[in-house]
Short mmCIF file of C-alpha atoms and ligand atoms in Angstrom, two decimals:
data_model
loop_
_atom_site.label_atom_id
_atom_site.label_comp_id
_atom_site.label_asym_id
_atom_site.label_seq_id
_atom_site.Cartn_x
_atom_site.Cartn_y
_atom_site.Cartn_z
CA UNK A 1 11.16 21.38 -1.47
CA UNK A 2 9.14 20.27 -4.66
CA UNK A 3 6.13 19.37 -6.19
CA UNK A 4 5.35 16.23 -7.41
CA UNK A 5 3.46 15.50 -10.27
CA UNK A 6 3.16 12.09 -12.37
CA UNK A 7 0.58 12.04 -15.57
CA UNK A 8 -0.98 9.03 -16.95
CA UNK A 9 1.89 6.53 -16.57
CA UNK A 10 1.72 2.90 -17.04
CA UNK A 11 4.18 0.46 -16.18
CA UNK A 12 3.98 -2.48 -18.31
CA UNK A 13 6.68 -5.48 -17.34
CA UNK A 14 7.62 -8.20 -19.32
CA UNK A 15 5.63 -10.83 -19.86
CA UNK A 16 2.80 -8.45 -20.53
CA UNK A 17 2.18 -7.57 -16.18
CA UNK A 18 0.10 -4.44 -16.55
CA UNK A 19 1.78 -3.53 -12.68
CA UNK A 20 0.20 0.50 -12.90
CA UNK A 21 -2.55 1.80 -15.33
CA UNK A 22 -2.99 5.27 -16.29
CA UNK A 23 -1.95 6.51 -12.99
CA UNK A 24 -2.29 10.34 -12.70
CA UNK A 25 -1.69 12.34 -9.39
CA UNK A 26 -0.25 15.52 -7.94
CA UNK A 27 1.58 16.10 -4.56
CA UNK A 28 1.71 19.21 -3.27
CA UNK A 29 4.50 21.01 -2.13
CA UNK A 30 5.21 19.90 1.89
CA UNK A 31 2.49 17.53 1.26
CA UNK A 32 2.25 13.94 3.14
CA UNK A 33 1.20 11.58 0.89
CA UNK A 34 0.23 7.96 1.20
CA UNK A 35 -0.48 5.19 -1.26
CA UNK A 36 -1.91 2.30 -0.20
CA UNK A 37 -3.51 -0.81 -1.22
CA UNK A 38 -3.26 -4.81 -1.10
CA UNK A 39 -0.13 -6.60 -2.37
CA UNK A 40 0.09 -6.44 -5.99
CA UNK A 41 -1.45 -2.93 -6.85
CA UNK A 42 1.21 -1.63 -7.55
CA UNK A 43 2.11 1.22 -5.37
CA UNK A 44 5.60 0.76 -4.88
CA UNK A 45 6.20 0.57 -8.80
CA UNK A 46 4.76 4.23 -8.89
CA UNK A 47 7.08 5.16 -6.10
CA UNK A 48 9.84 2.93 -8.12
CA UNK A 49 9.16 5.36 -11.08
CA UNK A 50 9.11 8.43 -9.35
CA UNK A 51 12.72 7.68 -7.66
CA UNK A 52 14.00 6.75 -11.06
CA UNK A 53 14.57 3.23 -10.34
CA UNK A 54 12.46 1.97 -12.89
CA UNK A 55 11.15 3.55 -16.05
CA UNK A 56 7.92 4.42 -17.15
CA UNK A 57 6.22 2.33 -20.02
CA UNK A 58 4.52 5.90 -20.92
CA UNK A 59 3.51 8.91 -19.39
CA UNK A 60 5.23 11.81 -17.59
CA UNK A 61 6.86 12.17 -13.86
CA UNK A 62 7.61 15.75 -12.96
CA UNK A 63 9.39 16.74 -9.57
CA UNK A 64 9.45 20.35 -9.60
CA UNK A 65 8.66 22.21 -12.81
CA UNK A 66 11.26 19.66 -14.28
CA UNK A 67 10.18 16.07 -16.18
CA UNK A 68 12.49 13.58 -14.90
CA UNK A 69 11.79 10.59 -17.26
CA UNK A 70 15.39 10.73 -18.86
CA UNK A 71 16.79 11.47 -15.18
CA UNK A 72 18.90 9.21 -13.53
CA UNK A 73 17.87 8.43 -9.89
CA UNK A 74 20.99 9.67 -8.31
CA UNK A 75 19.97 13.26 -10.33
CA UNK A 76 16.68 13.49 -9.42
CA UNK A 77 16.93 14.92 -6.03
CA UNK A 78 15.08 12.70 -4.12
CA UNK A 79 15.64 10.23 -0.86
CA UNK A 80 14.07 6.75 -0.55
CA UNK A 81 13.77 4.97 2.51
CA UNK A 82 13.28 1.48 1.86
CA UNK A 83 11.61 -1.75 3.75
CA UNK A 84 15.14 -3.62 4.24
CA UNK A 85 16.81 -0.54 5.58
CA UNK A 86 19.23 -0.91 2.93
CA UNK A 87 22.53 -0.12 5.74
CA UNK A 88 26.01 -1.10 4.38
CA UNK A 89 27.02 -3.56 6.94
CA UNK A 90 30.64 -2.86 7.19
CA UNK A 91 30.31 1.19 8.04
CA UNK A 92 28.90 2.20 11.51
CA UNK A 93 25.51 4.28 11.67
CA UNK A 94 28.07 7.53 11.11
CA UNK A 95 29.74 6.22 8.03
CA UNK A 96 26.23 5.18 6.40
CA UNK A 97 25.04 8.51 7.29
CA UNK A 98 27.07 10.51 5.54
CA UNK A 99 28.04 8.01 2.86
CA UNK A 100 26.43 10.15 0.22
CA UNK A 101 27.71 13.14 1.20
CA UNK A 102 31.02 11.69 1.10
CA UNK A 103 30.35 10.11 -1.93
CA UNK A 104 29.26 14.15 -3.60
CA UNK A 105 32.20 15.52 -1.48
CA UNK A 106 30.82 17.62 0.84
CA UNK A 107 33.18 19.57 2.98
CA UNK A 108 33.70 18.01 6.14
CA UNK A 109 32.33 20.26 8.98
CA UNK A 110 29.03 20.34 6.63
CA UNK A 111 28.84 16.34 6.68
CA UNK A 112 29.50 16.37 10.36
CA UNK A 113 26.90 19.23 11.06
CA UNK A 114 24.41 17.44 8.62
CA UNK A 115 24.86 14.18 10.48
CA UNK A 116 24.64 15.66 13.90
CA UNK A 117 21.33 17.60 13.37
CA UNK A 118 20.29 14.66 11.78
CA UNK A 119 20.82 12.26 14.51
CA UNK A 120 19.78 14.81 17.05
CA UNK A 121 16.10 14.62 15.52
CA UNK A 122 15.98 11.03 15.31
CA UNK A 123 17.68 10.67 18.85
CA UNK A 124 20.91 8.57 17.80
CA UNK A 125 23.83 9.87 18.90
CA UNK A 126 24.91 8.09 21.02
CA UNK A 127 24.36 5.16 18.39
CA UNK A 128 27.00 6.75 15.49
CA UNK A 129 29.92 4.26 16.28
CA UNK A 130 27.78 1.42 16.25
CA UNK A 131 27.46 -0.80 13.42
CA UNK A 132 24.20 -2.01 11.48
CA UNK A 133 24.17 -5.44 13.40
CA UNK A 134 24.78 -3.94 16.87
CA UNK A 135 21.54 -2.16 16.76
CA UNK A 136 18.19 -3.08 16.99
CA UNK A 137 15.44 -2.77 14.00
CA UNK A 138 13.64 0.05 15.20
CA UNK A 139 17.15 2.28 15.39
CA UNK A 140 18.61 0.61 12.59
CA UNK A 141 15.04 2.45 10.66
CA UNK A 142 16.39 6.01 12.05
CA UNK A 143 19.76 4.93 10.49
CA UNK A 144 18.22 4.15 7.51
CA UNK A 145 15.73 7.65 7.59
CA UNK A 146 18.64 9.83 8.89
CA UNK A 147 20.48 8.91 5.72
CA UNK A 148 17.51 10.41 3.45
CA UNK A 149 17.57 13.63 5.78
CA UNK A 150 21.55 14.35 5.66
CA UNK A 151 20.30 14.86 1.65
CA UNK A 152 18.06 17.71 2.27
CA UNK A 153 16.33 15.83 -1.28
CA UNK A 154 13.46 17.80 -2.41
CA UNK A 155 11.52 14.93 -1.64
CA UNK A 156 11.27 12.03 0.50
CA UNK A 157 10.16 8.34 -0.70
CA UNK A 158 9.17 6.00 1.72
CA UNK A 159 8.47 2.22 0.43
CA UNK A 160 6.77 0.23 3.77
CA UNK A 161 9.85 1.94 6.05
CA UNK A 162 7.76 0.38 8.92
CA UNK A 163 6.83 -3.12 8.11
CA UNK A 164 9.82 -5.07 9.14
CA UNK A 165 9.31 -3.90 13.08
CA UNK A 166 7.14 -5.21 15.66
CA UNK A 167 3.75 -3.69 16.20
CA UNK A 168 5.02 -1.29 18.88
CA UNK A 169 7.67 -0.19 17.52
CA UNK A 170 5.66 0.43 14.35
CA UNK A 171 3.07 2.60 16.08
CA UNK A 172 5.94 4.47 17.79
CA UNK A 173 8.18 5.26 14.86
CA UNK A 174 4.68 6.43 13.05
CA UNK A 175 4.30 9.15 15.38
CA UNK A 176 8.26 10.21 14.78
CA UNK A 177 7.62 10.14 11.23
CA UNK A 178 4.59 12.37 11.18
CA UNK A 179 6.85 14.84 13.62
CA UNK A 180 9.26 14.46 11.41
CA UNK A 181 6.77 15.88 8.57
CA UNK A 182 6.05 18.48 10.45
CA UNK A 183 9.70 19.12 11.50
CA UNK A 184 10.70 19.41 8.11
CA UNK A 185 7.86 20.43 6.44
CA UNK A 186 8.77 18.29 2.93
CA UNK A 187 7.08 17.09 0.36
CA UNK A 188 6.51 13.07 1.39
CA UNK A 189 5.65 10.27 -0.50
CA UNK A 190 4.91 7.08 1.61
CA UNK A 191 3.80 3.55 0.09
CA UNK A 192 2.02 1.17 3.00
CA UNK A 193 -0.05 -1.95 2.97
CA UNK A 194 -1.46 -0.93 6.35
CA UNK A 195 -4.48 1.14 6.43
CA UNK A 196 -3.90 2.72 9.87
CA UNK A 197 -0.36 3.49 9.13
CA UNK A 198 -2.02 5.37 5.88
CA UNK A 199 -4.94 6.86 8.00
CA UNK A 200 -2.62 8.03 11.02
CA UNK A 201 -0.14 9.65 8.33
CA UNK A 202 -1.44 11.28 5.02
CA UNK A 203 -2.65 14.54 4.20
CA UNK A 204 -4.05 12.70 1.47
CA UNK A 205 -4.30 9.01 0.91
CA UNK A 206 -4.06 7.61 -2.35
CA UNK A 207 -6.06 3.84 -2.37
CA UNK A 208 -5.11 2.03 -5.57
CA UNK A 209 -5.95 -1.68 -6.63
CA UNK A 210 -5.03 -3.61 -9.55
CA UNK A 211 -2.47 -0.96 -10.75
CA UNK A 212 -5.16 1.54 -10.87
CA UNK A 213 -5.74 4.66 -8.28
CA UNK A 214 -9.82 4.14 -6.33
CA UNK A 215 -9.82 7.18 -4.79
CA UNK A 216 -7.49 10.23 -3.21
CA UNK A 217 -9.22 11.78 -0.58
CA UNK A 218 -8.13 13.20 3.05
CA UNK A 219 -8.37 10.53 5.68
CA UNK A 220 -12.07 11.53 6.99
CA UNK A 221 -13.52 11.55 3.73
CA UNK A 222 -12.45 8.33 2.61
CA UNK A 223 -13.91 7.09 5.67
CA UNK A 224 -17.17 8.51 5.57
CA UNK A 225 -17.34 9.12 1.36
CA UNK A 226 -15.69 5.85 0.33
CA UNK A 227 -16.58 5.88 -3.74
CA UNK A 228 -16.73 2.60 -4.16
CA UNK A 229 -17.14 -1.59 -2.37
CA UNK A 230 -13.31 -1.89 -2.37
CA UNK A 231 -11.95 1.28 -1.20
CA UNK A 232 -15.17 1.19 2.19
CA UNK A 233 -13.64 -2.00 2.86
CA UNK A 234 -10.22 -1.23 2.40
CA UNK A 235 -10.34 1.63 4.90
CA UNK A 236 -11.82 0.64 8.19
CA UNK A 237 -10.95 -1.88 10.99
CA UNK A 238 -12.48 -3.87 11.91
CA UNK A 239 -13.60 -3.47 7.94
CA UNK A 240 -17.22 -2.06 6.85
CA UNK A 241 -19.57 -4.92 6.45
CA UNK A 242 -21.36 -5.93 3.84
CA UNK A 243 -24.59 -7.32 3.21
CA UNK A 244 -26.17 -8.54 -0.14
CA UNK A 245 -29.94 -8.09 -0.14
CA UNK A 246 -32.18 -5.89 -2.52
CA UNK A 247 -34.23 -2.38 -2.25
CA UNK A 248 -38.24 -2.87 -1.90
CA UNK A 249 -40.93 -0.03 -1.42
CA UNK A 250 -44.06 -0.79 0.87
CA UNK A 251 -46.28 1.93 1.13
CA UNK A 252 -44.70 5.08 0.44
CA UNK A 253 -41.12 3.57 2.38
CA UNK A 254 -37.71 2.13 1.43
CA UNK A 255 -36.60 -1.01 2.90
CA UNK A 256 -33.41 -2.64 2.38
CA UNK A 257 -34.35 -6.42 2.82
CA UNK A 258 -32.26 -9.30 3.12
CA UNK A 259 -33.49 -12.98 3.02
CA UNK A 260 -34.17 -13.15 7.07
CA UNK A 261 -34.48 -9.58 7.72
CA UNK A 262 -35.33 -5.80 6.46
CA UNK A 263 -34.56 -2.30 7.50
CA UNK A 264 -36.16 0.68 6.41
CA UNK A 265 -34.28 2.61 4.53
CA UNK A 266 -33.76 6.50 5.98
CA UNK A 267 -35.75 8.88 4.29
CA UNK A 268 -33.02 11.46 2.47
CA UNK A 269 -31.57 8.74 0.49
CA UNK A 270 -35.37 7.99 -0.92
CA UNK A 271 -34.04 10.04 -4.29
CA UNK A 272 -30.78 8.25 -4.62
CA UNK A 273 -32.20 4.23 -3.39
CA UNK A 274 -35.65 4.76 -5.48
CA UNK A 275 -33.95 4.29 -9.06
CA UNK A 276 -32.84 0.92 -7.19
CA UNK A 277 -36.23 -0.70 -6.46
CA UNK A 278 -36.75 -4.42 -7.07
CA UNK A 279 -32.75 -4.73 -7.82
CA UNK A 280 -30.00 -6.17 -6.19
CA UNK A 281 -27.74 -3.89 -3.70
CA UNK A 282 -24.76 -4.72 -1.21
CA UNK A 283 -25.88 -2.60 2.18
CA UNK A 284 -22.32 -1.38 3.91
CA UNK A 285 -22.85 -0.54 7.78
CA UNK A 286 -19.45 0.08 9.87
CA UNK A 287 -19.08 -2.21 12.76
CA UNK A 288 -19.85 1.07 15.03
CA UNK A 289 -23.09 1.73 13.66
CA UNK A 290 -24.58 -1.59 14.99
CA UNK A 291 -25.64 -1.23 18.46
CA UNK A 292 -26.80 -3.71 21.69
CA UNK A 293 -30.49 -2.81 21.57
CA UNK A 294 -30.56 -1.97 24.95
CA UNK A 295 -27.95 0.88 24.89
CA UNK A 296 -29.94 2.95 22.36
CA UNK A 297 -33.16 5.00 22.50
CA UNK A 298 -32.98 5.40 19.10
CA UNK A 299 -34.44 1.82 18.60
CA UNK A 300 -37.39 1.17 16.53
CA UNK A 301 -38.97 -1.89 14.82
CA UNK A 302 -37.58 -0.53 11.15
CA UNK A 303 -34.04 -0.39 12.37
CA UNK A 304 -34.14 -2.96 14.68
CA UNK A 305 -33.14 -7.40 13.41
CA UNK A 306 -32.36 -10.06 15.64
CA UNK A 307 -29.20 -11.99 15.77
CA UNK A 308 -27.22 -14.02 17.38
CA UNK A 309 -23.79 -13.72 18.94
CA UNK A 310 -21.10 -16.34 17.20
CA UNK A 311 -17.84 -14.55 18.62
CA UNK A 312 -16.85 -12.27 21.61
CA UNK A 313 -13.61 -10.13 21.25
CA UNK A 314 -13.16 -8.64 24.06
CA UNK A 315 -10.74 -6.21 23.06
CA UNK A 316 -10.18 -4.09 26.47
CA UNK A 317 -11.83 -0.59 25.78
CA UNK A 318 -14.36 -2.25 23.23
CA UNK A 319 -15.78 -5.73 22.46
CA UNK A 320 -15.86 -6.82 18.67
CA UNK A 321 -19.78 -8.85 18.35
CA UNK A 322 -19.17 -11.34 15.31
CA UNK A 323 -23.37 -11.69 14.61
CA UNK A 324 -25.55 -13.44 12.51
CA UNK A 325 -28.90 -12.79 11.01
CA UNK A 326 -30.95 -13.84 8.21
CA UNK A 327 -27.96 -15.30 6.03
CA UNK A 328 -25.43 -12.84 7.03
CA UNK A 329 -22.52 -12.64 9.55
CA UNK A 330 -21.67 -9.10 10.70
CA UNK A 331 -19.19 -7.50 12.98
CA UNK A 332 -20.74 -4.98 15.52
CA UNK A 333 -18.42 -2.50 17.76
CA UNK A 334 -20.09 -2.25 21.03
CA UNK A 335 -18.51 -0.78 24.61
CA UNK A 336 -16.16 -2.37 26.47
CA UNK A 337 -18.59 -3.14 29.49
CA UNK A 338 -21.50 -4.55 27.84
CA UNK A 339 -21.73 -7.75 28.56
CA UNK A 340 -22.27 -10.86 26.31
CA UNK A 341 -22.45 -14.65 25.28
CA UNK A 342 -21.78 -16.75 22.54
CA UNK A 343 -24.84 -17.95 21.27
CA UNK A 344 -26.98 -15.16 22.97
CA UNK A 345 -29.79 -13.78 21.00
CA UNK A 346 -29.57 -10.57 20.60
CA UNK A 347 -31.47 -7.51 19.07
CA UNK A 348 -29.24 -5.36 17.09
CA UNK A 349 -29.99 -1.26 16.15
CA UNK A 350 -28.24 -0.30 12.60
CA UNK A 351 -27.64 3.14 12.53
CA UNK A 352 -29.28 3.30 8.86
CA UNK A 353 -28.43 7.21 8.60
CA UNK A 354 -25.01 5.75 8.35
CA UNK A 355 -25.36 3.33 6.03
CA UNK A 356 -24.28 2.68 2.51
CA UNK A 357 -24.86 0.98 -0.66
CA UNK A 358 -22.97 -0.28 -3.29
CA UNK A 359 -24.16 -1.39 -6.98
CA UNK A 360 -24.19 -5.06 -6.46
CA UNK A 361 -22.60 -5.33 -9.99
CA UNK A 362 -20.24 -1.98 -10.38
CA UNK A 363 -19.66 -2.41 -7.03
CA UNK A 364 -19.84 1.43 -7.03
CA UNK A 365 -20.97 3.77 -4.49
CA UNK A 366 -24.97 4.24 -4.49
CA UNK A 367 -25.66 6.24 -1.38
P1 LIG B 1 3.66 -5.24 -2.34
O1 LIG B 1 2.94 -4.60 -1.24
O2 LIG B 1 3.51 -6.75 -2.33
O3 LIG B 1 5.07 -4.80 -2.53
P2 LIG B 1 2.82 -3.49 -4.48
O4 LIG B 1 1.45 -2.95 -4.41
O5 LIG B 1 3.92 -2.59 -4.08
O6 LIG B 1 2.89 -4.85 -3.71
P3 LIG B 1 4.23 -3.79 -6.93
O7 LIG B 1 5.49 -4.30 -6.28
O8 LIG B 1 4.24 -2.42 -7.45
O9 LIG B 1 2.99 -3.97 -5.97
O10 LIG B 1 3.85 -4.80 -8.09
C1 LIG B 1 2.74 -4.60 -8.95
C2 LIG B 1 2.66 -5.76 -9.92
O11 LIG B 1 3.78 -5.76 -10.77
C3 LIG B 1 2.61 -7.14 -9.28
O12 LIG B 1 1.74 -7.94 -9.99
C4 LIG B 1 4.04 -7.61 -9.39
O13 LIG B 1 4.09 -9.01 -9.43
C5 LIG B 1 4.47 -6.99 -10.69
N1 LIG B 1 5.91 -6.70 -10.71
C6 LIG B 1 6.60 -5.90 -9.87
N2 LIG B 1 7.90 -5.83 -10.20
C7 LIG B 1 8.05 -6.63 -11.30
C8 LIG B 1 9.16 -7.01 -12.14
N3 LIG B 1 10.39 -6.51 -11.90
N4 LIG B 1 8.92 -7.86 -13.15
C9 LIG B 1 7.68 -8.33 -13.40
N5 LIG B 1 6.60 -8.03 -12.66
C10 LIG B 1 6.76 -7.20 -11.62
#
């Protein structure tokens, strides 16, 4: 198993589309990594680059201690699992198993021991005679993954494996992944447009937008430590919300104030929110640090707005409150059992030790 390690590379295509920008990063040997962002930012062109299937405009990729830029995909030692499955549709699961070990003539008891401890962990045996179209999407994925492990690469590449199944099977094959991980213990790289798959998988998660990386953190601190608007938004369902309203001092307090409402602001970010007085901020609360008045002691007139109830979702183990006050609309993440109206008034707590803000121009992490 390898390191990975790509420096400063930009892919620039044709017509001038700046797809990644100075992208640096290093994987660590074993190490599940994610990259993840909205369509267009360019995450699977870095994955692309690192498998060798397209080139780097500048900068260095390095898998091992070896640079690959001038190494042909096939000679890299890697295995990419793509979106489409990419199965030959003539050869049953066995035959697209061990095509490539065919194809670099292994001997044959080592193919057929490679493809039966492969199938074993993905729990297809009894599927090797089948062909791609007699099995369904979810197995025809293990095919498709059970191809990359019969490789033993130094490194696995993953480009949205999960996104053409249905939600279940999605959440189901997630788990086999990450016990695959762990199985293996290989160096992963996985590219996903879904924030949960990228939160319930990576060591680290790489967030990148535009063709440039926002932040690599570890799941919790990207959460709680977001460095910027996009990336706290990004990261989060239902997503952090955000309010546009500016800092004021009365007395010797903070407030955050919108239009119809303030809150004041908690006293250890004073020295960070003072610098901000007068000016305009965007306040970020998560939808679980808005609470039903009446389920919190905590409540006090500076934390405390009212608002009205536009949407109930109930969604079973938790209702999703879609609020307004002043000029804003908020989501709130309240229990299960509490019970509510459209259209009720309500008085809403904000957690403000939780809170954030954002620059309202850099749109960069304040507090
Ligand atoms: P998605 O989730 O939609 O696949 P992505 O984040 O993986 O998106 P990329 O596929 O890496 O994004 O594309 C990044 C940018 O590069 C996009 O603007 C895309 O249109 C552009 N791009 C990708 N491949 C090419 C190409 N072969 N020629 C020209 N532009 C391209």
């Amino acid at each position: 198993m390898a390191q990975v390690s790509v420096k400063n590379i930009t892919k620039i295509f044709p017509g001038n589309v700046v797809a990644v920008q100075d992208v640096s990063l290093g994987v660590e040997n074993k190490e599940f990594v994610v990259l993840v962002g909205p369509s267009g930012c360019g995450k699977s062109t870095t994955l692309r680059m690192i498998a060798g299937l397209e080139k780097a405009t500048s900068g260095e990729i390095w898998i091992g201690n070896k640079m690959v830029n001038d190494v042909p995909a096939k000679d890299r030692d890697i295995a990419m699992v793509f979106q489409n499955y990419a199965l030959y549709p003539h050869m049953t699961a066995y035959e697209n198993l061990s095509f490539a070990l065919r194809l670099r003539k292994f001997p044959k008891a080592e193919i057929e021991s490679r493809v039966n401890d492969a199938a074993e962990i993905l729990g297809i045996k009894k599927l090797l005679n089948r062909r791609p179209r007699e099995l369904s999407g979810g197995q025809r994925q293990r095919v498709a993954v059970g191809r990359a492990i019969v490789r033993k690469p130094q490194v696995f590449l993953f480009d949205e494996p999960l996104s053409n199944l249905d939600a279940k099977m999605r959440v189901q094959m997630r788990t086999e992944l990450n016990k695959l991980h762990t199985r293996l213990q290989s160096t992963m790289i996985y590219v996903t447009h879904d924030q949960t798959e990228a939160m319930t998988m990576g060591n680290r998660i790489v967030v990148m937008k535009d063709g440039i990386i926002q932040q690599v953190a570890d799941p919790i601190t990207l959460y709680d430590k977001p460095v910027n608007k996009f990336v706290a938004g990004f990261i989060g369902s239902p997503p952090m919300n955000f309010i546009n309203g500016k800092i004021i001092k009365q007395g010797d307090k903070f407030f955050f104030k919108e239009d119809g409402f303030k809150v004041k602001i908690v006293e250890d970010m004073y020295a960070l929110i003072s610098k901000y007085e007068g000016k305009a901020v965007v306040f970020g609360i998560r939808p679980e640090d808005i609470h039903d008045k009446l389920f919190v002691s905590s409540a006090s007139p500076d934390n405390t707005i009212k608002a009205v109830v536009e949407i109930v979702e109930p969604m079973g183990a938790e209702i999703f409150l879609y609020i307004n006050a002043g000029k804003s609309s908020f989501i709130a993440r309240v229990g299960g059992h509490n019970k509510h109206e459209v259209n009720q008034d309500l008085d809403v707590v904000f957690d403000t030790s939780k809170a954030h803000f954002f620059d309202k121009d850099s749109e960069v992490i304040i507090i």
